[in-house]
């Protein structure tokens, strides 16, 4: 009984393998020798194709400036920058913001220092106030400034 079961299992395993191998043997079998260029000979290597793809992506990214599309050809009323022609409105916001940033703001006259005592207290304490001769320490209430000149 055991031998019959083993032979039946072996036949069940071998039968599908025999049927699947038969059509494969009827096909022609050949090995291709030669370079990849022979198979895809369009005059470009894969490196050249990849370089062109990267360049196209780079050019597509460079075609916008401050949200405005740039053009390769000259356009009336457009400004030339980085090999592209952009509308003048692309630079208007930059000029306005640049002018605001470059503005220095009001200039104040330097404070008048009256005496050596006040100069010494200003140099010693960052929070010194000359109007009441006090400074604010890191802990506690405001204190009087006592200098060697007082």
XYZ file of C-alpha atoms in Angstrom:
150
model
C 0.000 0.000 0.000
C 2.834 2.350 0.909
C 4.628 1.735 -2.418
C 1.445 2.373 -4.349
C 0.867 5.681 -2.574
C 4.452 6.833 -3.217
C 4.297 5.966 -6.928
C 0.909 7.690 -7.264
C 2.282 10.892 -5.654
C 5.396 10.812 -7.837
C 3.231 10.489 -10.952
C 1.000 13.346 -9.785
C 4.033 15.599 -9.338
C 5.812 14.579 -12.558
C 2.807 14.731 -14.903
C 2.309 18.530 -14.857
C 6.026 19.067 -15.350
C 6.040 16.847 -18.416
C 3.114 18.663 -20.026
C 4.488 22.164 -19.379
C 7.913 21.330 -20.796
C 6.563 19.989 -24.092
C 5.476 23.342 -25.640
C 8.667 25.053 -24.482
C 10.813 22.545 -26.317
C 8.999 23.191 -29.587
C 10.017 26.876 -29.642
C 13.234 28.078 -31.216
C 15.941 28.824 -28.656
C 18.612 31.396 -29.469
C 20.997 33.580 -27.489
C 21.481 37.196 -28.554
C 25.088 38.326 -28.628
C 26.008 41.968 -29.107
C 25.658 45.244 -27.303
C 22.539 46.964 -26.105
C 23.187 49.595 -28.772
C 22.596 47.011 -31.512
C 19.158 46.253 -30.124
C 18.144 49.903 -29.609
C 20.145 51.729 -32.229
C 18.585 55.158 -32.444
C 21.913 57.004 -32.260
C 21.631 57.910 -28.567
C 23.110 56.089 -25.631
C 21.138 55.790 -22.427
C 23.480 58.312 -20.758
C 22.792 60.900 -23.438
C 19.056 60.280 -23.170
C 19.149 60.678 -19.381
C 21.192 63.873 -19.701
C 18.628 65.315 -22.114
C 15.795 64.380 -19.748
C 17.516 66.107 -16.823
C 18.198 69.190 -18.913
C 14.558 69.342 -19.996
C 13.404 69.082 -16.377
C 15.881 71.793 -15.345
C 14.674 74.094 -18.111
C 11.063 73.479 -17.170
C 11.805 74.492 -13.570
C 13.643 77.640 -14.636
C 10.733 78.885 -16.725
C 8.994 80.538 -13.747
C 10.082 83.552 -11.697
C 7.911 84.820 -8.828
C 4.996 82.871 -10.287
C 5.328 84.359 -13.783
C 6.143 82.209 -16.798
C 9.285 83.017 -18.732
C 9.793 82.630 -22.475
C 12.903 81.818 -24.494
C 12.028 84.286 -27.260
C 12.067 88.036 -26.755
C 8.680 89.489 -25.840
C 7.724 93.179 -25.896
C 7.535 94.604 -22.369
C 9.445 91.669 -20.868
C 12.723 91.699 -18.909
C 15.618 89.315 -19.705
C 16.999 87.287 -16.782
C 18.886 83.949 -16.632
C 18.256 83.190 -20.298
C 14.489 83.740 -20.054
C 12.160 86.667 -20.799
C 9.835 87.443 -17.859
C 7.046 90.034 -17.614
C 8.041 93.222 -15.799
C 5.422 92.488 -13.124
C 7.589 89.588 -11.933
C 10.159 92.109 -10.708
C 7.771 94.777 -9.384
C 7.160 93.072 -6.044
C 10.894 92.505 -5.607
C 11.599 96.195 -6.164
C 8.951 97.245 -3.649
C 10.106 94.793 -0.985
C 13.758 95.587 -1.651
C 13.090 99.297 -1.221
C 11.301 98.698 2.066
C 14.091 96.489 3.386
C 16.795 98.917 2.305
C 15.079 101.771 4.172
C 17.183 102.407 7.262
C 14.382 103.910 9.311
C 14.595 106.981 11.542
C 17.921 108.094 12.946
C 18.045 109.132 16.542
C 20.510 111.555 18.060
C 22.883 109.933 20.520
C 21.778 110.376 24.095
C 23.495 113.087 26.040
C 25.555 111.800 28.916
C 25.853 114.261 31.693
C 28.568 113.006 33.966
C 31.115 110.304 34.641
C 28.717 108.699 37.140
C 25.993 108.266 34.482
C 28.539 106.972 31.947
C 29.836 104.448 34.470
C 26.308 103.209 35.320
C 25.319 102.913 31.643
C 28.481 100.903 30.940
C 27.990 98.638 33.951
C 24.224 97.926 33.810
C 22.236 97.239 30.658
C 18.943 98.250 32.321
C 20.220 101.521 33.834
C 17.773 104.453 33.778
C 19.338 107.891 34.324
C 16.063 109.639 35.157
C 15.872 108.002 38.581
C 19.454 106.591 38.806
C 18.278 102.953 39.050
C 18.900 99.643 37.310
C 16.931 96.384 37.222
C 18.910 93.422 38.603
C 18.138 89.841 37.505
C 16.408 89.195 40.833
C 14.511 91.650 42.989
C 13.273 95.230 42.593
C 15.090 98.148 40.939
C 18.153 99.372 42.819
C 20.147 102.578 43.012
C 23.383 102.763 41.049
C 26.380 103.621 43.215
C 29.512 104.414 41.219
C 33.013 105.468 42.241
C 32.089 108.930 40.891
C 28.974 109.486 43.028
